[in-house]
Structures are given as C-alpha cells and as structure tokens.
JSON list of C-alpha atoms in Angstrom, two decimals:
[
{"chain": "A", "resi": 1136, "resn": "MET", "atom": "CA", "xyz": [72.75, 1.97, 19.18]},
{"chain": "A", "resi": 1137, "resn": "LEU", "atom": "CA", "xyz": [71.32, -1.57, 18.82]},
{"chain": "A", "resi": 1138, "resn": "ASN", "atom": "CA", "xyz": [72.10, -3.14, 15.39]},
{"chain": "A", "resi": 1139, "resn": "PRO", "atom": "CA", "xyz": [68.51, -3.59, 13.82]},
{"chain": "A", "resi": 1140, "resn": "ILE", "atom": "CA", "xyz": [69.27, -6.93, 12.30]},
{"chain": "A", "resi": 1141, "resn": "ILE", "atom": "CA", "xyz": [70.37, -8.00, 15.63]},
{"chain": "A", "resi": 1142, "resn": "ALA", "atom": "CA", "xyz": [67.38, -6.72, 17.64]},
{"chain": "A", "resi": 1143, "resn": "VAL", "atom": "CA", "xyz": [65.19, -8.55, 15.29]},
{"chain": "A", "resi": 1144, "resn": "LEU", "atom": "CA", "xyz": [66.79, -11.88, 15.80]},
{"chain": "A", "resi": 1145, "resn": "MET", "atom": "CA", "xyz": [67.16, -10.83, 19.61]},
{"chain": "A", "resi": 1146, "resn": "GLY", "atom": "CA", "xyz": [63.46, -9.94, 19.58]},
{"chain": "A", "resi": 1147, "resn": "VAL", "atom": "CA", "xyz": [62.45, -13.44, 17.67]},
{"chain": "A", "resi": 1148, "resn": "LEU", "atom": "CA", "xyz": [63.98, -15.79, 20.07]},
{"chain": "A", "resi": 1149, "resn": "ILE", "atom": "CA", "xyz": [62.68, -13.81, 23.39]},
{"chain": "A", "resi": 1150, "resn": "GLY", "atom": "CA", "xyz": [59.38, -13.46, 21.94]},
{"chain": "A", "resi": 1151, "resn": "ALA", "atom": "CA", "xyz": [59.16, -17.29, 20.95]},
{"chain": "A", "resi": 1152, "resn": "ILE", "atom": "CA", "xyz": [60.00, -18.43, 24.47]},
{"chain": "A", "resi": 1153, "resn": "ALA", "atom": "CA", "xyz": [57.67, -15.71, 25.85]},
{"chain": "A", "resi": 1154, "resn": "GLY", "atom": "CA", "xyz": [54.81, -16.70, 23.59]},
{"chain": "A", "resi": 1155, "resn": "LEU", "atom": "CA", "xyz": [55.64, -20.53, 24.45]},
{"chain": "A", "resi": 1156, "resn": "PHE", "atom": "CA", "xyz": [55.71, -20.64, 28.05]},
{"chain": "A", "resi": 1157, "resn": "GLY", "atom": "CA", "xyz": [53.37, -17.76, 28.81]},
{"chain": "A", "resi": 1158, "resn": "VAL", "atom": "CA", "xyz": [56.06, -15.60, 30.39]},
{"chain": "A", "resi": 1159, "resn": "GLY", "atom": "CA", "xyz": [57.53, -12.08, 30.14]},
{"chain": "A", "resi": 1160, "resn": "GLY", "atom": "CA", "xyz": [60.92, -12.77, 29.02]},
{"chain": "A", "resi": 1161, "resn": "GLY", "atom": "CA", "xyz": [62.56, -10.37, 31.24]},
{"chain": "A", "resi": 1162, "resn": "PHE", "atom": "CA", "xyz": [65.07, -12.68, 32.66]},
{"chain": "A", "resi": 1163, "resn": "LEU", "atom": "CA", "xyz": [66.56, -12.74, 28.98]},
{"chain": "A", "resi": 1164, "resn": "ILE", "atom": "CA", "xyz": [65.88, -9.02, 27.88]},
{"chain": "A", "resi": 1165, "resn": "VAL", "atom": "CA", "xyz": [67.43, -7.52, 31.21]},
{"chain": "A", "resi": 1166, "resn": "PRO", "atom": "CA", "xyz": [70.56, -9.34, 31.09]},
{"chain": "A", "resi": 1167, "resn": "SER", "atom": "CA", "xyz": [70.94, -8.78, 27.13]},
{"chain": "A", "resi": 1168, "resn": "LEU", "atom": "CA", "xyz": [70.28, -5.01, 27.43]},
{"chain": "A", "resi": 1169, "resn": "VAL", "atom": "CA", "xyz": [73.07, -4.67, 30.08]},
{"chain": "A", "resi": 1170, "resn": "PHE", "atom": "CA", "xyz": [75.35, -6.39, 28.14]},
{"chain": "A", "resi": 1171, "resn": "LEU", "atom": "CA", "xyz": [74.67, -4.05, 25.28]},
{"chain": "A", "resi": 1172, "resn": "GLY", "atom": "CA", "xyz": [75.69, -1.18, 27.66]},
{"chain": "A", "resi": 1173, "resn": "LEU", "atom": "CA", "xyz": [72.26, 0.18, 29.14]},
{"chain": "A", "resi": 1174, "resn": "PRO", "atom": "CA", "xyz": [72.17, 1.36, 32.69]},
{"chain": "A", "resi": 1175, "resn": "ILE", "atom": "CA", "xyz": [70.32, -1.51, 34.87]},
{"chain": "A", "resi": 1176, "resn": "HIS", "atom": "CA", "xyz": [67.46, 0.78, 35.72]},
{"chain": "A", "resi": 1177, "resn": "VAL", "atom": "CA", "xyz": [66.66, 1.49, 32.08]},
{"chain": "A", "resi": 1178, "resn": "ALA", "atom": "CA", "xyz": [67.25, -2.16, 31.18]},
{"chain": "A", "resi": 1179, "resn": "ILE", "atom": "CA", "xyz": [64.35, -3.27, 33.63]},
{"chain": "A", "resi": 1180, "resn": "GLY", "atom": "CA", "xyz": [62.26, -0.28, 32.53]},
{"chain": "A", "resi": 1181, "resn": "THR", "atom": "CA", "xyz": [62.65, -1.05, 28.70]},
{"chain": "A", "resi": 1182, "resn": "SER", "atom": "CA", "xyz": [62.30, -4.86, 29.41]},
{"chain": "A", "resi": 1183, "resn": "LEU", "atom": "CA", "xyz": [58.91, -4.10, 30.54]},
{"chain": "A", "resi": 1184, "resn": "ALA", "atom": "CA", "xyz": [58.06, -1.93, 27.45]},
{"chain": "A", "resi": 1185, "resn": "CYS", "atom": "CA", "xyz": [59.38, -5.11, 25.44]},
{"chain": "A", "resi": 1186, "resn": "ILE", "atom": "CA", "xyz": [56.92, -7.72, 27.84]},
{"chain": "A", "resi": 1187, "resn": "THR", "atom": "CA", "xyz": [54.04, -5.47, 27.21]},
{"chain": "A", "resi": 1188, "resn": "ILE", "atom": "CA", "xyz": [54.70, -5.77, 23.23]},
{"chain": "A", "resi": 1189, "resn": "SER", "atom": "CA", "xyz": [55.38, -9.69, 23.37]},
{"chain": "A", "resi": 1190, "resn": "SER", "atom": "CA", "xyz": [52.50, -10.60, 25.90]},
{"chain": "A", "resi": 1191, "resn": "LEU", "atom": "CA", "xyz": [49.99, -8.53, 23.87]},
{"chain": "A", "resi": 1192, "resn": "SER", "atom": "CA", "xyz": [51.18, -10.30, 20.36]},
{"chain": "A", "resi": 1193, "resn": "SER", "atom": "CA", "xyz": [51.22, -13.86, 22.16]},
{"chain": "A", "resi": 1194, "resn": "ALA", "atom": "CA", "xyz": [47.97, -13.20, 24.26]},
{"chain": "A", "resi": 1195, "resn": "TYR", "atom": "CA", "xyz": [46.32, -12.21, 20.79]},
{"chain": "A", "resi": 1196, "resn": "ALA", "atom": "CA", "xyz": [47.23, -15.58, 19.08]},
{"chain": "A", "resi": 1197, "resn": "HIS", "atom": "CA", "xyz": [46.20, -17.48, 22.54]},
{"chain": "A", "resi": 1198, "resn": "ILE", "atom": "CA", "xyz": [42.93, -15.37, 22.28]},
{"chain": "A", "resi": 1199, "resn": "ARG", "atom": "CA", "xyz": [42.37, -16.42, 18.63]},
{"chain": "A", "resi": 1200, "resn": "ALA", "atom": "CA", "xyz": [42.85, -19.92, 19.67]},
{"chain": "A", "resi": 1201, "resn": "GLY", "atom": "CA", "xyz": [40.31, -20.09, 22.34]},
{"chain": "A", "resi": 1202, "resn": "ARG", "atom": "CA", "xyz": [43.04, -20.45, 25.23]},
{"chain": "A", "resi": 1203, "resn": "VAL", "atom": "CA", "xyz": [42.32, -17.52, 27.35]},
{"chain": "A", "resi": 1204, "resn": "LEU", "atom": "CA", "xyz": [39.98, -17.51, 30.34]},
{"chain": "A", "resi": 1205, "resn": "TYR", "atom": "CA", "xyz": [39.24, -13.90, 30.74]},
{"chain": "A", "resi": 1206, "resn": "ARG", "atom": "CA", "xyz": [37.53, -14.13, 34.20]},
{"chain": "A", "resi": 1207, "resn": "VAL", "atom": "CA", "xyz": [40.85, -16.00, 35.71]},
{"chain": "A", "resi": 1208, "resn": "ALA", "atom": "CA", "xyz": [43.00, -13.18, 33.98]},
{"chain": "A", "resi": 1209, "resn": "PHE", "atom": "CA", "xyz": [41.35, -10.20, 35.08]},
{"chain": "A", "resi": 1210, "resn": "LEU", "atom": "CA", "xyz": [40.73, -11.64, 38.80]},
{"chain": "A", "resi": 1211, "resn": "LYS", "atom": "CA", "xyz": [44.37, -12.20, 39.03]},
{"chain": "A", "resi": 1212, "resn": "GLU", "atom": "CA", "xyz": [45.49, -8.88, 38.06]},
{"chain": "A", "resi": 1213, "resn": "VAL", "atom": "CA", "xyz": [43.00, -7.34, 40.26]},
{"chain": "A", "resi": 1214, "resn": "PHE", "atom": "CA", "xyz": [45.49, -8.48, 43.08]},
{"chain": "A", "resi": 1215, "resn": "SER", "atom": "CA", "xyz": [48.47, -8.63, 41.30]},
{"chain": "A", "resi": 1216, "resn": "ILE", "atom": "CA", "xyz": [48.90, -5.20, 40.48]},
{"chain": "A", "resi": 1217, "resn": "PRO", "atom": "CA", "xyz": [48.60, -3.60, 43.93]},
{"chain": "A", "resi": 1218, "resn": "ALA", "atom": "CA", "xyz": [50.85, -6.63, 45.58]},
{"chain": "A", "resi": 1219, "resn": "ALA", "atom": "CA", "xyz": [53.39, -5.65, 43.05]},
{"chain": "A", "resi": 1220, "resn": "VAL", "atom": "CA", "xyz": [53.33, -2.02, 44.27]},
{"chain": "A", "resi": 1221, "resn": "ILE", "atom": "CA", "xyz": [53.67, -3.36, 47.69]},
{"chain": "A", "resi": 1222, "resn": "GLY", "atom": "CA", "xyz": [56.50, -5.47, 46.64]},
{"chain": "A", "resi": 1223, "resn": "ALA", "atom": "CA", "xyz": [58.44, -2.44, 44.83]},
{"chain": "A", "resi": 1224, "resn": "TYR", "atom": "CA", "xyz": [58.09, -0.53, 48.18]},
{"chain": "A", "resi": 1225, "resn": "LEU", "atom": "CA", "xyz": [59.10, -3.63, 50.39]},
{"chain": "A", "resi": 1226, "resn": "SER", "atom": "CA", "xyz": [62.12, -4.50, 48.15]},
{"chain": "A", "resi": 1227, "resn": "GLY", "atom": "CA", "xyz": [64.12, -0.99, 49.48]},
{"chain": "A", "resi": 1228, "resn": "MET", "atom": "CA", "xyz": [63.18, -2.45, 52.94]},
{"chain": "A", "resi": 1229, "resn": "LEU", "atom": "CA", "xyz": [64.39, -6.05, 52.94]},
{"chain": "A", "resi": 1230, "resn": "ASN", "atom": "CA", "xyz": [67.62, -7.94, 52.29]},
{"chain": "A", "resi": 1231, "resn": "SER", "atom": "CA", "xyz": [67.58, -8.38, 48.26]},
{"chain": "A", "resi": 1232, "resn": "ASN", "atom": "CA", "xyz": [70.04, -11.41, 48.31]},
{"chain": "A", "resi": 1233, "resn": "VAL", "atom": "CA", "xyz": [68.01, -13.34, 51.10]},
{"chain": "A", "resi": 1234, "resn": "LEU", "atom": "CA", "xyz": [64.79, -12.88, 48.71]},
{"chain": "A", "resi": 1235, "resn": "GLU", "atom": "CA", "xyz": [66.38, -13.98, 45.80]},
{"chain": "A", "resi": 1236, "resn": "ALA", "atom": "CA", "xyz": [67.86, -16.91, 47.56]},
{"chain": "A", "resi": 1237, "resn": "VAL", "atom": "CA", "xyz": [64.40, -17.96, 48.99]},
{"chain": "A", "resi": 1238, "resn": "PHE", "atom": "CA", "xyz": [62.75, -17.27, 45.72]},
{"chain": "A", "resi": 1239, "resn": "GLY", "atom": "CA", "xyz": [64.96, -19.40, 43.78]},
{"chain": "A", "resi": 1240, "resn": "LEU", "atom": "CA", "xyz": [64.65, -22.41, 46.23]},
{"chain": "A", "resi": 1241, "resn": "LEU", "atom": "CA", "xyz": [61.08, -21.62, 45.87]},
{"chain": "A", "resi": 1242, "resn": "LEU", "atom": "CA", "xyz": [61.16, -21.90, 41.97]},
{"chain": "A", "resi": 1243, "resn": "ILE", "atom": "CA", "xyz": [62.95, -25.30, 42.36]},
{"chain": "A", "resi": 1244, "resn": "TYR", "atom": "CA", "xyz": [60.23, -26.55, 44.33]},
{"chain": "A", "resi": 1245, "resn": "VAL", "atom": "CA", "xyz": [57.51, -25.44, 41.77]},
{"chain": "A", "resi": 1246, "resn": "ALA", "atom": "CA", "xyz": [59.24, -26.78, 39.10]},
{"chain": "A", "resi": 1247, "resn": "TYR", "atom": "CA", "xyz": [59.23, -30.19, 40.90]},
{"chain": "A", "resi": 1248, "resn": "VAL", "atom": "CA", "xyz": [55.44, -29.96, 41.59]},
{"chain": "A", "resi": 1249, "resn": "PHE", "atom": "CA", "xyz": [54.75, -28.94, 38.54]},
{"chain": "A", "resi": 1250, "resn": "VAL", "atom": "CA", "xyz": [56.05, -31.74, 36.51]},
{"chain": "A", "resi": 1251, "resn": "LYS", "atom": "CA", "xyz": [54.61, -34.37, 38.91]},
{"chain": "A", "resi": 1252, "resn": "ARG", "atom": "CA", "xyz": [51.35, -32.77, 38.77]},
{"chain": "A", "resi": 1253, "resn": "ASN", "atom": "CA", "xyz": [49.14, -34.96, 36.36]},
{"chain": "A", "resi": 1254, "resn": "ASP", "atom": "CA", "xyz": [46.42, -33.52, 34.11]},
{"chain": "A", "resi": 1255, "resn": "LEU", "atom": "CA", "xyz": [43.73, -35.34, 34.63]},
{"chain": "A", "resi": 1256, "resn": "ARG", "atom": "CA", "xyz": [41.02, -33.50, 32.73]},
{"chain": "A", "resi": 1257, "resn": "ASN", "atom": "CA", "xyz": [39.51, -35.68, 29.89]},
{"chain": "A", "resi": 1258, "resn": "ARG", "atom": "CA", "xyz": [39.06, -34.37, 26.51]},
{"chain": "A", "resi": 1259, "resn": "GLY", "atom": "CA", "xyz": [35.63, -32.66, 26.05]},
{"chain": "A", "resi": 1260, "resn": "GLU", "atom": "CA", "xyz": [35.01, -32.63, 29.86]},
{"chain": "A", "resi": 1261, "resn": "ALA", "atom": "CA", "xyz": [34.29, -29.20, 31.10]},
{"chain": "A", "resi": 1262, "resn": "LEU", "atom": "CA", "xyz": [37.07, -26.93, 32.88]},
{"chain": "A", "resi": 1263, "resn": "ARG", "atom": "CA", "xyz": [36.71, -26.97, 36.66]},
{"chain": "A", "resi": 1264, "resn": "ILE", "atom": "CA", "xyz": [38.31, -23.91, 37.76]},
{"chain": "A", "resi": 1265, "resn": "ASN", "atom": "CA", "xyz": [39.39, -23.29, 41.58]},
{"chain": "A", "resi": 1266, "resn": "TYR", "atom": "CA", "xyz": [38.55, -19.55, 41.44]},
{"chain": "A", "resi": 1267, "resn": "ARG", "atom": "CA", "xyz": [38.84, -19.29, 44.86]},
{"chain": "A", "resi": 1268, "resn": "LYS", "atom": "CA", "xyz": [42.83, -19.86, 44.37]},
{"chain": "A", "resi": 1269, "resn": "VAL", "atom": "CA", "xyz": [43.20, -17.11, 41.88]},
{"chain": "A", "resi": 1270, "resn": "PRO", "atom": "CA", "xyz": [43.48, -14.14, 44.38]},
{"chain": "A", "resi": 1271, "resn": "LEU", "atom": "CA", "xyz": [46.34, -15.97, 46.07]},
{"chain": "A", "resi": 1272, "resn": "ILE", "atom": "CA", "xyz": [48.02, -16.61, 42.66]},
{"chain": "A", "resi": 1273, "resn": "GLY", "atom": "CA", "xyz": [47.74, -13.07, 41.91]},
{"chain": "A", "resi": 1274, "resn": "ALA", "atom": "CA", "xyz": [48.99, -11.85, 45.24]},
{"chain": "A", "resi": 1275, "resn": "LEU", "atom": "CA", "xyz": [51.87, -14.04, 44.86]},
{"chain": "A", "resi": 1276, "resn": "SER", "atom": "CA", "xyz": [53.27, -13.70, 41.52]},
{"chain": "A", "resi": 1277, "resn": "GLY", "atom": "CA", "xyz": [52.71, -9.70, 41.75]},
{"chain": "A", "resi": 1278, "resn": "LEU", "atom": "CA", "xyz": [54.54, -9.48, 45.17]},
{"chain": "A", "resi": 1279, "resn": "THR", "atom": "CA", "xyz": [57.46, -11.46, 43.90]},
{"chain": "A", "resi": 1280, "resn": "SER", "atom": "CA", "xyz": [57.32, -9.21, 40.72]},
{"chain": "A", "resi": 1281, "resn": "GLY", "atom": "CA", "xyz": [57.46, -6.35, 42.81]},
{"chain": "A", "resi": 1282, "resn": "LEU", "atom": "CA", "xyz": [60.22, -7.68, 45.20]},
{"chain": "A", "resi": 1283, "resn": "LEU", "atom": "CA", "xyz": [62.74, -8.98, 42.94]},
{"chain": "A", "resi": 1284, "resn": "GLY", "atom": "CA", "xyz": [61.71, -7.42, 39.58]},
{"chain": "A", "resi": 1285, "resn": "VAL", "atom": "CA", "xyz": [61.23, -10.75, 37.73]},
{"chain": "A", "resi": 1286, "resn": "SER", "atom": "CA", "xyz": [58.26, -11.66, 35.48]},
{"chain": "A", "resi": 1287, "resn": "GLY", "atom": "CA", "xyz": [55.20, -12.67, 37.21]},
{"chain": "A", "resi": 1288, "resn": "GLY", "atom": "CA", "xyz": [54.50, -15.44, 34.37]},
{"chain": "A", "resi": 1289, "resn": "VAL", "atom": "CA", "xyz": [57.24, -17.22, 35.65]},
{"chain": "A", "resi": 1290, "resn": "LEU", "atom": "CA", "xyz": [54.71, -18.23, 38.70]},
{"chain": "A", "resi": 1291, "resn": "ASN", "atom": "CA", "xyz": [51.51, -17.57, 36.88]},
{"chain": "A", "resi": 1292, "resn": "VAL", "atom": "CA", "xyz": [51.89, -20.71, 34.54]},
{"chain": "A", "resi": 1293, "resn": "PRO", "atom": "CA", "xyz": [52.78, -23.44, 37.10]},
{"chain": "A", "resi": 1294, "resn": "LEU", "atom": "CA", "xyz": [50.34, -22.09, 39.66]},
{"chain": "A", "resi": 1295, "resn": "PHE", "atom": "CA", "xyz": [47.45, -21.57, 37.18]},
{"chain": "A", "resi": 1296, "resn": "HIS", "atom": "CA", "xyz": [47.87, -25.05, 36.77]},
{"chain": "A", "resi": 1297, "resn": "THR", "atom": "CA", "xyz": [48.58, -26.60, 40.11]},
{"chain": "A", "resi": 1298, "resn": "LEU", "atom": "CA", "xyz": [46.28, -24.76, 42.58]},
{"chain": "A", "resi": 1299, "resn": "ALA", "atom": "CA", "xyz": [43.47, -23.10, 39.95]},
{"chain": "A", "resi": 1300, "resn": "GLY", "atom": "CA", "xyz": [43.51, -26.40, 38.04]},
{"chain": "A", "resi": 1301, "resn": "LEU", "atom": "CA", "xyz": [44.02, -25.05, 34.38]},
{"chain": "A", "resi": 1302, "resn": "PRO", "atom": "CA", "xyz": [45.20, -27.72, 31.92]},
{"chain": "A", "resi": 1303, "resn": "VAL", "atom": "CA", "xyz": [49.07, -26.31, 30.69]},
{"chain": "A", "resi": 1304, "resn": "ASN", "atom": "CA", "xyz": [47.74, -24.61, 27.37]},
{"chain": "A", "resi": 1305, "resn": "TYR", "atom": "CA", "xyz": [44.98, -22.46, 29.04]},
{"chain": "A", "resi": 1306, "resn": "ALA", "atom": "CA", "xyz": [47.58, -21.79, 32.10]},
{"chain": "A", "resi": 1307, "resn": "VAL", "atom": "CA", "xyz": [50.01, -20.48, 29.16]},
{"chain": "A", "resi": 1308, "resn": "GLY", "atom": "CA", "xyz": [47.10, -18.32, 27.45]},
{"chain": "A", "resi": 1309, "resn": "THR", "atom": "CA", "xyz": [45.92, -16.87, 30.34]},
{"chain": "A", "resi": 1310, "resn": "SER", "atom": "CA", "xyz": [49.16, -16.01, 31.53]},
{"chain": "A", "resi": 1311, "resn": "SER", "atom": "CA", "xyz": [49.89, -14.04, 28.37]},
{"chain": "A", "resi": 1312, "resn": "LEU", "atom": "CA", "xyz": [47.09, -11.79, 28.69]},
{"chain": "A", "resi": 1313, "resn": "ALA", "atom": "CA", "xyz": [47.51, -10.96, 32.30]},
{"chain": "A", "resi": 1314, "resn": "LEU", "atom": "CA", "xyz": [51.27, -10.09, 31.94]},
{"chain": "A", "resi": 1315, "resn": "PHE", "atom": "CA", "xyz": [50.04, -7.65, 29.42]},
{"chain": "A", "resi": 1316, "resn": "PHE", "atom": "CA", "xyz": [48.33, -5.59, 31.88]},
{"chain": "A", "resi": 1317, "resn": "THR", "atom": "CA", "xyz": [50.82, -6.08, 34.51]},
{"chain": "A", "resi": 1318, "resn": "ALA", "atom": "CA", "xyz": [53.63, -5.18, 32.32]},
{"chain": "A", "resi": 1319, "resn": "LEU", "atom": "CA", "xyz": [51.86, -1.85, 30.75]},
{"chain": "A", "resi": 1320, "resn": "VAL", "atom": "CA", "xyz": [51.12, -0.78, 34.37]},
{"chain": "A", "resi": 1321, "resn": "GLY", "atom": "CA", "xyz": [55.10, -1.12, 35.09]},
{"chain": "A", "resi": 1322, "resn": "THR", "atom": "CA", "xyz": [55.96, 0.24, 31.87]},
{"chain": "A", "resi": 1323, "resn": "VAL", "atom": "CA", "xyz": [53.88, 3.67, 32.45]},
{"chain": "A", "resi": 1324, "resn": "THR", "atom": "CA", "xyz": [55.69, 3.93, 35.68]},
{"chain": "A", "resi": 1325, "resn": "HIS", "atom": "CA", "xyz": [59.08, 3.45, 34.65]},
{"chain": "A", "resi": 1326, "resn": "ILE", "atom": "CA", "xyz": [58.35, 5.89, 31.80]},
{"chain": "A", "resi": 1327, "resn": "GLY", "atom": "CA", "xyz": [57.25, 8.42, 33.94]},
{"chain": "A", "resi": 1328, "resn": "LEU", "atom": "CA", "xyz": [60.66, 8.01, 35.58]},
{"chain": "A", "resi": 1329, "resn": "GLY", "atom": "CA", "xyz": [62.54, 8.30, 32.54]},
{"chain": "A", "resi": 1330, "resn": "GLN", "atom": "CA", "xyz": [63.68, 4.73, 32.98]},
{"chain": "A", "resi": 1331, "resn": "VAL", "atom": "CA", "xyz": [62.63, 3.38, 29.47]},
{"chain": "A", "resi": 1332, "resn": "ASN", "atom": "CA", "xyz": [64.58, 3.30, 26.26]},
{"chain": "A", "resi": 1333, "resn": "LEU", "atom": "CA", "xyz": [61.88, 3.81, 23.68]},
{"chain": "A", "resi": 1334, "resn": "GLN", "atom": "CA", "xyz": [64.36, 3.38, 20.83]},
{"chain": "A", "resi": 1335, "resn": "THR", "atom": "CA", "xyz": [65.75, 0.16, 22.05]},
{"chain": "A", "resi": 1336, "resn": "ALA", "atom": "CA", "xyz": [62.14, -1.21, 22.87]},
{"chain": "A", "resi": 1337, "resn": "LEU", "atom": "CA", "xyz": [60.73, -0.06, 19.20]},
{"chain": "A", "resi": 1338, "resn": "LEU", "atom": "CA", "xyz": [64.05, -1.92, 17.58]},
{"chain": "A", "resi": 1339, "resn": "LEU", "atom": "CA", "xyz": [63.26, -4.95, 19.14]},
{"chain": "A", "resi": 1340, "resn": "SER", "atom": "CA", "xyz": [59.21, -4.70, 18.60]},
{"chain": "A", "resi": 1341, "resn": "PRO", "atom": "CA", "xyz": [59.17, -6.66, 15.20]},
{"chain": "A", "resi": 1342, "resn": "GLY", "atom": "CA", "xyz": [60.93, -9.82, 16.54]},
{"chain": "A", "resi": 1343, "resn": "LEU", "atom": "CA", "xyz": [59.25, -9.84, 19.64]},
{"chain": "A", "resi": 1344, "resn": "ILE", "atom": "CA", "xyz": [55.93, -9.70, 17.72]},
{"chain": "A", "resi": 1345, "resn": "ILE", "atom": "CA", "xyz": [56.92, -12.48, 15.27]},
{"chain": "A", "resi": 1346, "resn": "GLY", "atom": "CA", "xyz": [58.45, -14.61, 17.93]},
{"chain": "A", "resi": 1347, "resn": "ALA", "atom": "CA", "xyz": [55.64, -14.32, 20.07]},
{"chain": "A", "resi": 1348, "resn": "SER", "atom": "CA", "xyz": [52.95, -15.49, 17.76]},
{"chain": "A", "resi": 1349, "resn": "ILE", "atom": "CA", "xyz": [55.18, -18.41, 16.80]},
{"chain": "A", "resi": 1350, "resn": "GLY", "atom": "CA", "xyz": [55.54, -19.28, 20.42]},
{"chain": "A", "resi": 1351, "resn": "ALA", "atom": "CA", "xyz": [52.01, -19.21, 20.75]},
{"chain": "A", "resi": 1352, "resn": "ARG", "atom": "CA", "xyz": [51.25, -21.33, 17.85]},
{"chain": "A", "resi": 1353, "resn": "LEU", "atom": "CA", "xyz": [53.66, -24.14, 19.07]},
{"chain": "A", "resi": 1354, "resn": "VAL", "atom": "CA", "xyz": [51.78, -24.52, 22.39]},
{"chain": "A", "resi": 1355, "resn": "PRO", "atom": "CA", "xyz": [49.25, -26.97, 21.22]},
{"chain": "A", "resi": 1356, "resn": "LYS", "atom": "CA", "xyz": [51.64, -28.95, 19.28]},
{"chain": "A", "resi": 1357, "resn": "LEU", "atom": "CA", "xyz": [53.45, -29.91, 22.68]},
{"chain": "A", "resi": 1358, "resn": "HIS", "atom": "CA", "xyz": [52.44, -32.80, 24.53]},
{"chain": "A", "resi": 1359, "resn": "PRO", "atom": "CA", "xyz": [51.47, -31.71, 28.15]},
{"chain": "A", "resi": 1360, "resn": "ARG", "atom": "CA", "xyz": [54.28, -33.68, 29.66]},
{"chain": "A", "resi": 1361, "resn": "ARG", "atom": "CA", "xyz": [57.11, -32.67, 27.52]},
{"chain": "A", "resi": 1362, "resn": "PHE", "atom": "CA", "xyz": [55.74, -28.81, 27.71]},
{"chain": "A", "resi": 1363, "resn": "LYS", "atom": "CA", "xyz": [55.96, -29.28, 31.77]},
{"chain": "A", "resi": 1364, "resn": "ILE", "atom": "CA", "xyz": [59.55, -30.88, 31.46]},
{"chain": "A", "resi": 1365, "resn": "LEU", "atom": "CA", "xyz": [60.74, -27.81, 29.40]},
{"chain": "A", "resi": 1366, "resn": "PHE", "atom": "CA", "xyz": [59.08, -25.29, 31.54]},
{"chain": "A", "resi": 1367, "resn": "SER", "atom": "CA", "xyz": [60.41, -26.78, 34.60]},
{"chain": "A", "resi": 1368, "resn": "ALA", "atom": "CA", "xyz": [63.74, -26.63, 33.06]},
{"chain": "A", "resi": 1369, "resn": "LEU", "atom": "CA", "xyz": [63.16, -22.82, 32.36]},
{"chain": "A", "resi": 1370, "resn": "LEU", "atom": "CA", "xyz": [62.00, -22.32, 35.97]},
{"chain": "A", "resi": 1371, "resn": "ILE", "atom": "CA", "xyz": [65.39, -24.19, 37.38]},
{"chain": "A", "resi": 1372, "resn": "LEU", "atom": "CA", "xyz": [67.39, -21.89, 34.77]},
{"chain": "A", "resi": 1373, "resn": "VAL", "atom": "CA", "xyz": [65.79, -18.76, 36.53]},
{"chain": "A", "resi": 1374, "resn": "ALA", "atom": "CA", "xyz": [66.38, -20.20, 39.99]},
{"chain": "A", "resi": 1375, "resn": "VAL", "atom": "CA", "xyz": [69.84, -20.83, 39.22]},
{"chain": "A", "resi": 1376, "resn": "ARG", "atom": "CA", "xyz": [70.38, -17.18, 38.19]},
{"chain": "A", "resi": 1377, "resn": "LEU", "atom": "CA", "xyz": [68.89, -15.96, 41.14]},
{"chain": "A", "resi": 1378, "resn": "LEU", "atom": "CA", "xyz": [71.03, -18.02, 43.57]},
{"chain": "A", "resi": 1379, "resn": "ILE", "atom": "CA", "xyz": [74.03, -17.13, 41.59]},
{"chain": "A", "resi": 1380, "resn": "ARG", "atom": "CA", "xyz": [73.02, -13.64, 41.90]},
{"chain": "A", "resi": 1381, "resn": "ALA", "atom": "CA", "xyz": [72.25, -14.00, 45.65]},
{"chain": "A", "resi": 1382, "resn": "LEU", "atom": "CA", "xyz": [75.57, -15.76, 46.48]},
{"chain": "A", "resi": 1383, "resn": "LYS", "atom": "CA", "xyz": [77.46, -13.25, 45.04]},
{"chain": "A", "resi": 1384, "resn": "GLY", "atom": "CA", "xyz": [75.79, -10.49, 47.20]},
{"chain": "A", "resi": 1385, "resn": "PHE", "atom": "CA", "xyz": [76.53, -12.22, 50.65]}
]
C-alpha cells in the first residue's frame, strides 16, 4: 500500500507539473506506479483516473482566471475521443516500437517549432483563433493517445499555440479542460476492465488537487518565452523516454 505522506508529496509534484503545463502527467504517474508495484495495465488505468482529478482541478483554476476557450476545448474533444478509440484498436496491429520512435522524433520537432514561434498578439488585441485547425489537433492528439497511451496534453498545448493561434496561457488552460473529458472516458473504460486501483487514485487525489491548483496559478507569472523553453524541455524529456523504450524493443 502506498504511504499516505509519499502519496501526497507525489501528487503535489505531479499535479503542479500538470497544472503549469496543461498536460496529464501520465508520463510521470505510470512509471511511478509501476515502480511501486502495480501491473502496467493497472498503472495506466489508475494514471488516467489521476489525470481526470488533476486536470479537473487545474481546469477549475484556469476557468476562474478566464484562460479557457470552451469552443476550442469541446470542438477538439469531438474529434479526440473517437480518434483515441481508433488509436487503441490500431495499437494492437502496428509495431509499437516504430510508433514510439516516430512519435519521439515528432515531439522533438514540435518542441523546436514551439520555441521558435513568436506570440505576436499585442495586449488588448482580440484573439484570432483558427478554428479550422482544431479538428486536426483533436484527431492527432487523440490518435497518438490511443496508439501509445500517452497524454494528449503533450500535443495539445504546442499545437493549440502553433496551429490554432492560441496564446500560451490560453493553450494551457484550454488543454486542461479538454484533458478532463479525454481522461474521464479512458478512466470509465479501464474501470470496466478492472484496471483501476481506486485506493491508490484516492490516496494521490489530495496532492494532485493541491498541486494542480498551484501549477495553474503559476502560469501567468511565467514569461511566455520562459514557459516555451520549459515546456519544450518537457517535450524532449518525454521524447527521450519514448526513444529509449523503442530502442530497447528492437
């Protein structure tokens, strides 16, 4: 059984990262739970339950701050959820090592583009959102999530910014709300399969809620350029982990 103190500290750390960057944190939760003794499938299901909690907490903080674009979030989810289901079915037919290697390289490229793109919107200028690109973002993040079991938030934030034109703080807030719905659907599916350890998820919940709220409050305090550098470092960290896992499988 997970020590309650360790669970709270772990939850705060992962929740803060999730709230700050608008990601699920599954790339941290899954290996942590496996290290603590949970089977991989249970760790993935429990991770989704944790992401549901952390994304709801961070989304609430972003909503209160006015950093969530509901139309973008809901339009994206209309395409993400079915794409994730398709990806989950395709994952059993395709070589996972090749997929992880390709996605790892893609994340490195996305990190580069994300840092290079300038946020040219002036203060007080109306947001100009390219809604035509949102379905593509939804399909891409959902498909990769289903194929590889990674959080769609890893792609949501940079693609919201670079393709749809959202400023980084809106990209993070909108991603947090979108992630909640994606993770909720995945959690319900895994509960039906008996692959969620509810006791572990509940132990992590208090820390996740606190950490996600703290992370969300830090977003406007970071200069957009510094935020992009930090987020790109996070993308590269996930990419390296995927590439290492892929190379071990060949």
